[in-house]
PDB file of C-alpha atoms in Angstrom:
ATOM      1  CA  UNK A 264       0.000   0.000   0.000  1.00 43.00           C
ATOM      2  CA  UNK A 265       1.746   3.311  -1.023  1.00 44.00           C
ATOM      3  CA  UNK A 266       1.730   5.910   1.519  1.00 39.00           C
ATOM      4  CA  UNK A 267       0.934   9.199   0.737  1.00 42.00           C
ATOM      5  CA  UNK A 268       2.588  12.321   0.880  1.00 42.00           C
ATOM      6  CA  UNK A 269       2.518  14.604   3.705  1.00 38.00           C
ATOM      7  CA  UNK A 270       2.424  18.495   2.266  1.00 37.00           C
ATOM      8  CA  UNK A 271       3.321  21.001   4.943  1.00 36.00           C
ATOM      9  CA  UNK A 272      -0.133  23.033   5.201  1.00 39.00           C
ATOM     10  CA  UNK A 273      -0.264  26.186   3.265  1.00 39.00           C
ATOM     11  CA  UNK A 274      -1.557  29.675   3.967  1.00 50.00           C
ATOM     12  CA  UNK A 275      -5.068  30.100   1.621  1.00 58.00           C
ATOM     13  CA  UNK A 276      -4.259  31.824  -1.392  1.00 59.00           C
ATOM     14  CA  UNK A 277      -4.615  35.631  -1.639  1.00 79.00           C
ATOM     15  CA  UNK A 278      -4.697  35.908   2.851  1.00 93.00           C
ATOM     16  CA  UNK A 279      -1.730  37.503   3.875  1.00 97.00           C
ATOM     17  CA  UNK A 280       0.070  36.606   7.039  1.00 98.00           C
ATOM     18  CA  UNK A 281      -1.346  39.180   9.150  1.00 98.00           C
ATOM     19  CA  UNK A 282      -4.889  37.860   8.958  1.00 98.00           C
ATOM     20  CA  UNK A 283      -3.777  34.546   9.911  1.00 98.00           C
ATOM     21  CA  UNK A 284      -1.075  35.179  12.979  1.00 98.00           C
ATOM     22  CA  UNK A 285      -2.050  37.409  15.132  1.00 98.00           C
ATOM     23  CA  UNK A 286       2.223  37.864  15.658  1.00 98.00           C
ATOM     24  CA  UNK A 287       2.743  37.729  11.797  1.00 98.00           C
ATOM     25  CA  UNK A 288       4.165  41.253  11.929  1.00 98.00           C
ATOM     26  CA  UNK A 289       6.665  40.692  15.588  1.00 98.00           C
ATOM     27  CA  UNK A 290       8.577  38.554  12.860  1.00 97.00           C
ATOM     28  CA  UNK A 291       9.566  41.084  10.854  1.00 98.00           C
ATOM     29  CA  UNK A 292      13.531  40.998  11.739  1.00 95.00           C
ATOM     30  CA  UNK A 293      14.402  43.665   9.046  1.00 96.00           C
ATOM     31  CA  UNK A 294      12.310  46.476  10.456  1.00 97.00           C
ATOM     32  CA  UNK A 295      13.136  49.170  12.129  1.00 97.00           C
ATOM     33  CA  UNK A 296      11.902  48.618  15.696  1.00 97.00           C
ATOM     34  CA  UNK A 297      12.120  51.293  18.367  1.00 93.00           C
ATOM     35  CA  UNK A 298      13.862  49.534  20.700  1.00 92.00           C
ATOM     36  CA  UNK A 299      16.447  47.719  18.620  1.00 95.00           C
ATOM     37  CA  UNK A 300      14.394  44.555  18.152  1.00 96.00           C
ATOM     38  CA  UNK A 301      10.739  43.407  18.419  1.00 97.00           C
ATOM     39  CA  UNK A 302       8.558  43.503  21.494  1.00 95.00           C
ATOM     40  CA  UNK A 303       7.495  40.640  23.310  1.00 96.00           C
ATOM     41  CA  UNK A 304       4.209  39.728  23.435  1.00 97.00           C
ATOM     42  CA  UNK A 305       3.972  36.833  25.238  1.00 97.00           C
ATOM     43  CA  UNK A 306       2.105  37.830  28.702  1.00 96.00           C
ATOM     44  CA  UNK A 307      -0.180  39.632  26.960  1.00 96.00           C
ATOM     45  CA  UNK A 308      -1.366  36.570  24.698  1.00 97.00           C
ATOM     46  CA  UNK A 309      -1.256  34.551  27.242  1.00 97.00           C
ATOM     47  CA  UNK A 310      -3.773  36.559  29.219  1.00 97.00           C
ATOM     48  CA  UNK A 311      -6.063  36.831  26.102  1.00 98.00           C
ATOM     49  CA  UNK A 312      -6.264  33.215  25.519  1.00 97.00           C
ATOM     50  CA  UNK A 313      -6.750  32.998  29.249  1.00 98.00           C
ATOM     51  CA  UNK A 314      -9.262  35.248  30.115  1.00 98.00           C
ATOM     52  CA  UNK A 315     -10.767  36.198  25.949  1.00 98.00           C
ATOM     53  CA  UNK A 316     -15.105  35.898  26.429  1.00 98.00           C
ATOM     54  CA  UNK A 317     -14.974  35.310  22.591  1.00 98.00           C
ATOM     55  CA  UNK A 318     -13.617  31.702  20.781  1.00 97.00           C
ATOM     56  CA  UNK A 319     -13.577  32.894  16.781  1.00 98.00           C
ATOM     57  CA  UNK A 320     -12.948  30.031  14.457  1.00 97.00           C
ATOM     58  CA  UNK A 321      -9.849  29.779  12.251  1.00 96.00           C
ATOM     59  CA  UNK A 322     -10.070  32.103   9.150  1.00 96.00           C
ATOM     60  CA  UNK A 323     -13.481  33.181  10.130  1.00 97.00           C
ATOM     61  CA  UNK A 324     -14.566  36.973   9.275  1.00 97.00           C
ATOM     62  CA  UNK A 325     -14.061  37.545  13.362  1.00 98.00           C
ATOM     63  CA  UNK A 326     -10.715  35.745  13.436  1.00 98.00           C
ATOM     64  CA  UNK A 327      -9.179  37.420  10.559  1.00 98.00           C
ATOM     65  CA  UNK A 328     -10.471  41.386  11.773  1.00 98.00           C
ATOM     66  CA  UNK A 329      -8.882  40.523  15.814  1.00 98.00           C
ATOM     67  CA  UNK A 330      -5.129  39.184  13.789  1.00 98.00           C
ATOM     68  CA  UNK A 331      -5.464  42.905  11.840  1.00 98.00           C
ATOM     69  CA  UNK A 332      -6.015  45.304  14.221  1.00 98.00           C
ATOM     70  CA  UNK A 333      -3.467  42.921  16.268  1.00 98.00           C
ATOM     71  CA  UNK A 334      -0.791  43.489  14.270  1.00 98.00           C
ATOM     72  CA  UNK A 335      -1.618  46.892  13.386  1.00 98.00           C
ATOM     73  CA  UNK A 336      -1.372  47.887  17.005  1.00 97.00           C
ATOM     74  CA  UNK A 337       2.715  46.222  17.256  1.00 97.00           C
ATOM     75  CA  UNK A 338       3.244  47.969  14.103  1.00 97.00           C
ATOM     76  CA  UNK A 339       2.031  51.476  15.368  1.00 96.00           C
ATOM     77  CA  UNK A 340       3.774  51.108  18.833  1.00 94.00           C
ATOM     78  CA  UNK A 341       7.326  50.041  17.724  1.00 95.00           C
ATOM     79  CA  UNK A 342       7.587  50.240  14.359  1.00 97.00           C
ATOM     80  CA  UNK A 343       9.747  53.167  13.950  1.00 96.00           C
ATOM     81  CA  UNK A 344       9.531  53.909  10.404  1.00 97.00           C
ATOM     82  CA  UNK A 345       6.464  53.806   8.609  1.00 96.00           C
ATOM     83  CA  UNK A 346       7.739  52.606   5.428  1.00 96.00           C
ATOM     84  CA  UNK A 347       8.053  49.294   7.542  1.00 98.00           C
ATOM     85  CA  UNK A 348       4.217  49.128   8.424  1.00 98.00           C
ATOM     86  CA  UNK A 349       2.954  46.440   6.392  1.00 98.00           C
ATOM     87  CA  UNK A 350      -1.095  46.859   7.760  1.00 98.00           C
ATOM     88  CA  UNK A 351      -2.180  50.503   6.320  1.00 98.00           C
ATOM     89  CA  UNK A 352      -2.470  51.552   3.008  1.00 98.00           C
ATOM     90  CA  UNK A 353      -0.067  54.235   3.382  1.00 96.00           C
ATOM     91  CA  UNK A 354      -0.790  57.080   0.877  1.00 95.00           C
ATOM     92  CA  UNK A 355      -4.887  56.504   2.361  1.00 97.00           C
ATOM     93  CA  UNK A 356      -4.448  55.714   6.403  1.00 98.00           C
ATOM     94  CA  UNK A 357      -5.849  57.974   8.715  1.00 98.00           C
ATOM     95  CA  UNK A 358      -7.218  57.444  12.079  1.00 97.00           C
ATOM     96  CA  UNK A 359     -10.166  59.769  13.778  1.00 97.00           C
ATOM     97  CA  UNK A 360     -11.453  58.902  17.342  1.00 96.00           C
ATOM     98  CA  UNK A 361     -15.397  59.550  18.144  1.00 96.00           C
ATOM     99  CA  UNK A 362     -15.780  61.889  15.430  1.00 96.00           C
ATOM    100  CA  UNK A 363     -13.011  64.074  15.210  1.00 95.00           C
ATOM    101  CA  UNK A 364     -10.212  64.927  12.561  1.00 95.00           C
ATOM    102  CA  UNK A 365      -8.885  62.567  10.727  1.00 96.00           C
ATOM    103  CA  UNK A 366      -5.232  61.807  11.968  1.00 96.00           C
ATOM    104  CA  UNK A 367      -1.961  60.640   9.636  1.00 96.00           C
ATOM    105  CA  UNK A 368      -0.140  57.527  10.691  1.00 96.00           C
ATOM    106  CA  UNK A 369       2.453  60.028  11.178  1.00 96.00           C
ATOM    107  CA  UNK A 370       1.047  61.962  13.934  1.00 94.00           C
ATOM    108  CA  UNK A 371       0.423  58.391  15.633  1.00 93.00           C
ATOM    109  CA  UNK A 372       4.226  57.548  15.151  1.00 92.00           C
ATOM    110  CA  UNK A 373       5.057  61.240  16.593  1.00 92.00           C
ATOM    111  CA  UNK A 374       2.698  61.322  19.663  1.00 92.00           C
ATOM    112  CA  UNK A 375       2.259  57.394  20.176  1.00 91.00           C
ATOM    113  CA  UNK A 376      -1.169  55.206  19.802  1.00 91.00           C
ATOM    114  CA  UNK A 377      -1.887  56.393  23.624  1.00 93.00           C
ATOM    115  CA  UNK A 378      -1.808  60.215  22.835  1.00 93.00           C
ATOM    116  CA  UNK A 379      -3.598  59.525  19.365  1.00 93.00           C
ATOM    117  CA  UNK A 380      -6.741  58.102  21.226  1.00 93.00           C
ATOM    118  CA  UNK A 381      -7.055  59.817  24.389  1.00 94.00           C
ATOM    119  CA  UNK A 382      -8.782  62.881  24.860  1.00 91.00           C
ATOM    120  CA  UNK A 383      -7.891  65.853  27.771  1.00 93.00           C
ATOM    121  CA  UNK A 384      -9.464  65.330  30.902  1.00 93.00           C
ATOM    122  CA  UNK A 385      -8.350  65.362  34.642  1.00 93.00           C
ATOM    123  CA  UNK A 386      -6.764  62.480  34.268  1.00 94.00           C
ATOM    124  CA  UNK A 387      -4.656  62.960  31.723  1.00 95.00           C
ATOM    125  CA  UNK A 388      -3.745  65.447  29.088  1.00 95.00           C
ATOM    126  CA  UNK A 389      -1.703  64.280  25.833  1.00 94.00           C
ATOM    127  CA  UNK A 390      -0.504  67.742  25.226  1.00 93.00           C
ATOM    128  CA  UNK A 391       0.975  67.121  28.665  1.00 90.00           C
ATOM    129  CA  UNK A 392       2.531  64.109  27.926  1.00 90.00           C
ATOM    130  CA  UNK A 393       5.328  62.273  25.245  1.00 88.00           C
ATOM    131  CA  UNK A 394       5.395  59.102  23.238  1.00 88.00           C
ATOM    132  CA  UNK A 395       7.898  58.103  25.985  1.00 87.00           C
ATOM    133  CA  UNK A 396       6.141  58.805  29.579  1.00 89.00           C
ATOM    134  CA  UNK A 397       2.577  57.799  27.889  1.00 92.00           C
ATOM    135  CA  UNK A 398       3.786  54.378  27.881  1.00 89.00           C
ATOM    136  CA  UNK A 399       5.315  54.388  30.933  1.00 90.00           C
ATOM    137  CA  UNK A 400       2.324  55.740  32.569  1.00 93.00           C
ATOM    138  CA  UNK A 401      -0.565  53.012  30.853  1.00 94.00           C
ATOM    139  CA  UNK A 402       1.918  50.137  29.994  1.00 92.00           C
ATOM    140  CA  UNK A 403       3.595  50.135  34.186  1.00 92.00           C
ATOM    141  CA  UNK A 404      -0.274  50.208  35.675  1.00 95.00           C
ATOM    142  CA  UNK A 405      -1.214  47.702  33.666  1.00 96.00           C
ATOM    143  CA  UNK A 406       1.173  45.506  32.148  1.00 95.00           C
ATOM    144  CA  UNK A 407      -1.032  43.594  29.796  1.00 95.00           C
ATOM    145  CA  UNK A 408      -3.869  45.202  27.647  1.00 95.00           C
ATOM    146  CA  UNK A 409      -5.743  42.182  25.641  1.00 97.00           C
ATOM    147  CA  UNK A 410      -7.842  42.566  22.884  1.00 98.00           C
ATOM    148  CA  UNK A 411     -10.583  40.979  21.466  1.00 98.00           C
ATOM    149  CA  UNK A 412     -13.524  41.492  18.405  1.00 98.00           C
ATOM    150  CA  UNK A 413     -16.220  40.819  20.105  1.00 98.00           C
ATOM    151  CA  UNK A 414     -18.611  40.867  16.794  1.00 98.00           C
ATOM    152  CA  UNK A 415     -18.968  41.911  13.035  1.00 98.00           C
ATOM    153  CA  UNK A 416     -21.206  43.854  11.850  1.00 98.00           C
ATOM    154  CA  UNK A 417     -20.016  44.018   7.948  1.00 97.00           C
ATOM    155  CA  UNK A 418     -17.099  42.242   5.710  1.00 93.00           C
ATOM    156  CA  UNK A 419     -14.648  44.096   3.162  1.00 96.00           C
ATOM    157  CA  UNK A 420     -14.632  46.414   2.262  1.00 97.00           C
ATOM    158  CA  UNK A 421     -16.294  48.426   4.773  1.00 98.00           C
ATOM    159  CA  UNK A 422     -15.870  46.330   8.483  1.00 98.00           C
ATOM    160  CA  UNK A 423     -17.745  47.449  11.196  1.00 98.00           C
ATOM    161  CA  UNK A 424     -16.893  45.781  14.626  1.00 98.00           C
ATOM    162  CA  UNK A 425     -17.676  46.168  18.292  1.00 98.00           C
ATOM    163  CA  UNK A 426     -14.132  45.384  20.851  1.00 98.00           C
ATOM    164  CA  UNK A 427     -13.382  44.533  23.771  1.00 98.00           C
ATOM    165  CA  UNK A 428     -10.153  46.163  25.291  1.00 97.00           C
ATOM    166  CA  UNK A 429      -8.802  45.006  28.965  1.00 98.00           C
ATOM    167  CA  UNK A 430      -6.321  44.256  31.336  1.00 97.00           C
ATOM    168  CA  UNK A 431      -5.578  44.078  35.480  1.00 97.00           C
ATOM    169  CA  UNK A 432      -4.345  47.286  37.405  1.00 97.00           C
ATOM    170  CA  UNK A 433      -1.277  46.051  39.126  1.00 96.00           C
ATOM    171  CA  UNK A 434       0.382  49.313  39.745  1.00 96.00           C
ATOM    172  CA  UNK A 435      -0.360  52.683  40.473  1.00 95.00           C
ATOM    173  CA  UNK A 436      -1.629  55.397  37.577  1.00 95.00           C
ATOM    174  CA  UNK A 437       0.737  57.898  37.410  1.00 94.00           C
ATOM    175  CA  UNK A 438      -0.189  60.337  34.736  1.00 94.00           C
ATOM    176  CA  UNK A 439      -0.080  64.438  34.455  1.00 93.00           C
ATOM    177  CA  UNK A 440      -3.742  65.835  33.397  1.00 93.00           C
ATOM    178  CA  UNK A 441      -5.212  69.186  31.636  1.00 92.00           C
ATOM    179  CA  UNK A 442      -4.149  71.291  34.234  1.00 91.00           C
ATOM    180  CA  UNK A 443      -0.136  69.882  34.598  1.00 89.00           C
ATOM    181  CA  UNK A 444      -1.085  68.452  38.115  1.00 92.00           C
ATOM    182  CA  UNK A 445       0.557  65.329  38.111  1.00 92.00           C
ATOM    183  CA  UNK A 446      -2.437  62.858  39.229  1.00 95.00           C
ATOM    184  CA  UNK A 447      -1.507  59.064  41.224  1.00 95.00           C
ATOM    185  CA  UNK A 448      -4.112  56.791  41.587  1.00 95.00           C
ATOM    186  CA  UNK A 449      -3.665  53.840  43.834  1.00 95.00           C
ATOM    187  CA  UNK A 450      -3.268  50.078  42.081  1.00 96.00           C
ATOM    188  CA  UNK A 451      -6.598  48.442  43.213  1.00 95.00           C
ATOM    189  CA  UNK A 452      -5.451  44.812  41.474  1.00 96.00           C
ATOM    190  CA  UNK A 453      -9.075  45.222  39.769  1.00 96.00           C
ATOM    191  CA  UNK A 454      -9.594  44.506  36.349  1.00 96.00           C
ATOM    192  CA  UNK A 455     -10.027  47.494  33.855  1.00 97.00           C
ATOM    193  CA  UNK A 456     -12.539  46.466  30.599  1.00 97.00           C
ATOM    194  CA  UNK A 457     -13.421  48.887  28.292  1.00 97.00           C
ATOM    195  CA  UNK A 458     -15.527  48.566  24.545  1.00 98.00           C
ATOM    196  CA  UNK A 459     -16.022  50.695  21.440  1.00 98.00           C
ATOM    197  CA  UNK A 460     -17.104  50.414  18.319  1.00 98.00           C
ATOM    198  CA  UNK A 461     -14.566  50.332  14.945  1.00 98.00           C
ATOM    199  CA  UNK A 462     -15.393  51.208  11.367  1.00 98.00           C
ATOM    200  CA  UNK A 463     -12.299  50.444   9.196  1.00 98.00           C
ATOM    201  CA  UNK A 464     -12.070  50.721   5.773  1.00 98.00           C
ATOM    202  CA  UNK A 465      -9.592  47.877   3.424  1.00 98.00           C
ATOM    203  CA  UNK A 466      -8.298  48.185   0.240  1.00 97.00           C
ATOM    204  CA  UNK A 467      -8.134  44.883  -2.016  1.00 95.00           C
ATOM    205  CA  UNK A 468      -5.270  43.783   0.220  1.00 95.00           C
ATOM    206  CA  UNK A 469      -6.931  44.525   3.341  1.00 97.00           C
ATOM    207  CA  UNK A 470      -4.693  46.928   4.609  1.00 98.00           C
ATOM    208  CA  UNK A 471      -5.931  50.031   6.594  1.00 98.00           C
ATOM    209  CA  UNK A 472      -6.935  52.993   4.767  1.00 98.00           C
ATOM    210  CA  UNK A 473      -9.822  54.914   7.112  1.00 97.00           C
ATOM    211  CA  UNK A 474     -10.190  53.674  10.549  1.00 98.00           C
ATOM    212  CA  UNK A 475     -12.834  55.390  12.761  1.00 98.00           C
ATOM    213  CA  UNK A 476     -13.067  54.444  16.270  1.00 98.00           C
ATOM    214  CA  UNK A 477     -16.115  55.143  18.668  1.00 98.00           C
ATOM    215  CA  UNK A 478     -15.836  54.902  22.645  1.00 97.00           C
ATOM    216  CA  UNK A 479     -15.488  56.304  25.318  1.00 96.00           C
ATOM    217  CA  UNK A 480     -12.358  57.077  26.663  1.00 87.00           C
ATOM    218  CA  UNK A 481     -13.505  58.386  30.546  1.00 93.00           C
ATOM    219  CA  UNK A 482     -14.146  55.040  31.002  1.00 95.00           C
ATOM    220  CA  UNK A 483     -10.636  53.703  31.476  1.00 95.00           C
ATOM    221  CA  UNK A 484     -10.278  56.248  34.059  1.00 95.00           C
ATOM    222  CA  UNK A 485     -13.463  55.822  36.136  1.00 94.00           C
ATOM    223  CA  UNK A 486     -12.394  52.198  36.746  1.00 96.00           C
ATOM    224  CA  UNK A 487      -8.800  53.314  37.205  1.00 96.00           C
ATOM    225  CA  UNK A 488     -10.398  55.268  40.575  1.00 93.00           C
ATOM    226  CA  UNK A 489     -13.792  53.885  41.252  1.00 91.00           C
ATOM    227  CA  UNK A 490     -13.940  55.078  44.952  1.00 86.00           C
ATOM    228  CA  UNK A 491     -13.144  58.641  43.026  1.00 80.00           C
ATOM    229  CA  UNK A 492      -9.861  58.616  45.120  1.00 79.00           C
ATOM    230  CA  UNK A 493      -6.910  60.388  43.208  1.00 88.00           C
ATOM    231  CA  UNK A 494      -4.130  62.592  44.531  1.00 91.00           C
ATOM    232  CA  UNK A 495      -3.033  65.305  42.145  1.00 88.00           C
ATOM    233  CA  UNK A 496       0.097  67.360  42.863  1.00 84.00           C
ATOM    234  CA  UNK A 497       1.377  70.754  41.202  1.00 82.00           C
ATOM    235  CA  UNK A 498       4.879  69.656  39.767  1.00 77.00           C
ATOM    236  CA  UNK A 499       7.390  72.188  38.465  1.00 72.00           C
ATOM    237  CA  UNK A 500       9.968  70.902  36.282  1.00 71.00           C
ATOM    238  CA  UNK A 501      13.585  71.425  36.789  1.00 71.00           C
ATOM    239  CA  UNK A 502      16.567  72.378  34.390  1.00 72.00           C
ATOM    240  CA  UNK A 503      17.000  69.084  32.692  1.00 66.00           C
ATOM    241  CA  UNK A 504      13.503  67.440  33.393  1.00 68.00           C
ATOM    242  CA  UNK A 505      11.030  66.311  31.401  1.00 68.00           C
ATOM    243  CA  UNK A 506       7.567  64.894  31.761  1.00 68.00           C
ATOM    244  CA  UNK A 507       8.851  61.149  31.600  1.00 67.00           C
ATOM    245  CA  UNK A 508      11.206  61.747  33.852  1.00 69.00           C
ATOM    246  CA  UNK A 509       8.355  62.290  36.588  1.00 70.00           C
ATOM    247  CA  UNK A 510       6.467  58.844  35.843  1.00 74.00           C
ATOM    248  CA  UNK A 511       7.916  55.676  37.389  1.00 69.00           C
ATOM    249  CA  UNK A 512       9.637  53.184  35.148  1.00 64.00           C
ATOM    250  CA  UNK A 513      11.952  52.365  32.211  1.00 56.00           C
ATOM    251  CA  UNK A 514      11.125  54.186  29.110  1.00 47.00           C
ATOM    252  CA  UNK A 515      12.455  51.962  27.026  1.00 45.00           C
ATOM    253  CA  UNK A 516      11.634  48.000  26.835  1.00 42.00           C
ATOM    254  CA  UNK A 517      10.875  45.250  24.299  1.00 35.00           C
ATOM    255  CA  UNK A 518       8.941  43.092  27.141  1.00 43.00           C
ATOM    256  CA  UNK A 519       5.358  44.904  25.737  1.00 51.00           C
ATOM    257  CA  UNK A 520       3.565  45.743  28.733  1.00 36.00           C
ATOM    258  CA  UNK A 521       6.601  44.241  31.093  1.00 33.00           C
ATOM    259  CA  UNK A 522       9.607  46.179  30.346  1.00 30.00           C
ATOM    260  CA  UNK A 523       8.109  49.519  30.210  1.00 31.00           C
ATOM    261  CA  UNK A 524       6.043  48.511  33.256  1.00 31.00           C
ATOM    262  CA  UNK A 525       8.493  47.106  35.239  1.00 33.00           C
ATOM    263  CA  UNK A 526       8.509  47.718  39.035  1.00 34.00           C
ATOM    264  CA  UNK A 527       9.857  51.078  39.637  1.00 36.00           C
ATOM    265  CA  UNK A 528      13.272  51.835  41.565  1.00 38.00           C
ATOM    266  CA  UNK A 529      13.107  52.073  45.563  1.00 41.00           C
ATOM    267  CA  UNK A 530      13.419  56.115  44.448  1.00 45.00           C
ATOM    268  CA  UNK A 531      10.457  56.074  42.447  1.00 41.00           C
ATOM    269  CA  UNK A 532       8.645  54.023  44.365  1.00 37.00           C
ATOM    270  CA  UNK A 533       9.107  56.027  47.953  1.00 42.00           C
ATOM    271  CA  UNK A 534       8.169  59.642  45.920  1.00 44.00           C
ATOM    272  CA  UNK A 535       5.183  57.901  44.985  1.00 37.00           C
ATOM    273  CA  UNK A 536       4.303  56.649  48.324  1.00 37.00           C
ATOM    274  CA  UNK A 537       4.989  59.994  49.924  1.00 44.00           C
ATOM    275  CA  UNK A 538       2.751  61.882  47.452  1.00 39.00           C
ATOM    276  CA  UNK A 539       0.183  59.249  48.420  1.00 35.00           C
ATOM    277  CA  UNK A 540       0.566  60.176  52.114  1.00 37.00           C
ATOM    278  CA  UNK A 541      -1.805  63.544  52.041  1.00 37.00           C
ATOM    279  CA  UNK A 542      -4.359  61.315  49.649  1.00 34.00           C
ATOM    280  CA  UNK A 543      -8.011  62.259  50.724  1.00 34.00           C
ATOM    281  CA  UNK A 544     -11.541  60.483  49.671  1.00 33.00           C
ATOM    282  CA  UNK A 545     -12.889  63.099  47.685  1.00 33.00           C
ATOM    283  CA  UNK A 546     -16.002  62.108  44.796  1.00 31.00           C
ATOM    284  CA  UNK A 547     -13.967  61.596  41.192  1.00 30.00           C
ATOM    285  CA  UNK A 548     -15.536  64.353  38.715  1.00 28.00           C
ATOM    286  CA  UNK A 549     -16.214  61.676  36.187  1.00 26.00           C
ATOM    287  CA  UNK A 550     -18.162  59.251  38.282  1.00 27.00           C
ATOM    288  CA  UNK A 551     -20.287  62.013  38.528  1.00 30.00           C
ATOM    289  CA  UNK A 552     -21.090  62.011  35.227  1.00 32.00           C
ATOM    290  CA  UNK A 553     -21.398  58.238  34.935  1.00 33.00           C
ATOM    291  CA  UNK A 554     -24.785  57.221  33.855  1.00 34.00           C
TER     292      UNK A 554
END
């Protein structure tokens, strides 16, 4: 009886890699990656196939939308040069969050995908903050941020899709809002779970072109300080100081969400404590507004 031959499995014709491996684009060895080398992912897909509410089958509509945006996401963080982002459509990306201007990919590269996304509030203030201490700040509270499609509304080339953004608050916020205060929030180990709604637009190789995002981004911060309990300090910055240098941890790391979140030094971590000291219960302005 002849025995037949085994064919290594191939990728189905005209799907490239990064709608099938949600890592396709961490592989990319030639690119120019802001820290010297690719991130590290690991933790943080370990906690999505851990703790993920959806199961999307292989090469389904759902499947291939979560392995996009995925890689999108590395690509925007630590890709460096945008000639090496392999996701958008480059001469037709733009990015707009709940309605508002349209924004290049190389705004997102300047500013990082934090600062792209997030509005000013009490919390925190982009203008008042750099690609470097942004990630610092978000990345060293909460060291992994999964992500999951929860559904599809629509297929190519028009994809509508509700997600499902979260992650646990292990260490405290430390972030400088609209009015420079610099504002610490205590790590309450809770989970923080956020959703929004995408509309992305593909071109015939289902890259990015328009990518319109809808959520809302006070919610991240009323479950960073559900008890409304913040302390906000007036910082003035020294000769030689910058914003970054004021948040706790390394600014630069390849561990995504471990390196740049790593515990702070026994410096950093007493000047938080003692700006903690004069902390008083007071109601958080945005749980106010909660409905």
């Amino acid at each position: 009886m002849a025995t037949a031959d085994v064919q290594p499995p191939v990728e189905p014709a005209g799907l490239p890699d990064y709608l099938l491996d949600p890592n396709a684009t961490l592989k990319d060895n030639s690119a120019n990656w802001r820290y010297g080398k690719a991130p590290d992912y690991t933790n943080t897909r370990k906690v999505f196939n851990e703790t993920k509410t959806m199961n999307h089958e292989a090469q389904s509509l759902p499947s291939l939308v979560e392995n996009l945006v995925k890689n999108w996401e590395v690509e925007a963080s630590f890709k460096s040069d945008i000639n090496d982002w392999r996701t958008i459509d480059r001469p037709n990306y733009t990015f707009a969050i709940n309605g508002g201007p349209p924004q290049s990919a190389e705004h997102m590269l300047k500013v990082g995908t934090y600062n792209a996304i997030i509005s000013a509030n009490e919390f925190y203030d982009p203008e008042n903050s750099d690609f470097a201490s942004s990630h610092k700040t978000f990345k060293r509270m909460m060291p992994t941020f999964a992500w999951e499609v929860l559904e599809v509304y629509s297929g190519p080339p028009v994809v509508a899709f509700k997600w499902r953004h979260w992650g646990t608050m292990k260490n405290d916020y430390v972030g400088f809002n609209d009015k420079g205060e610099k504002v610490i929030a205590k790590a309450h180990g809770g989970q923080i779970n956020i959703q929004g709604i995408t509309v992305a637009k593909v071109d015939d190789k289902v890259r990015l072109q328009s990518v319109e995002t809808w959520f809302d981004p006070l919610e991240m911060f009323r479950q960073i300080a559900p008890n409304g309990i913040v302390n906000k300090v007036v910082v003035k910055l020294g000769e030689g100081e910058t914003i970054s240098s004021q948040i706790p941890g390394d600014e630069e790391g390849v561990e995504e969400g471990s390196a740049v979140a790593g515990p702070a030094s026994g410096e950093e971590t007493k000047k938080v404590h003692e700006e903690m000291s004069s902390i008083s219960k007071g109601e958080c302005p945005f749980l106010m507004n909660k409905e």
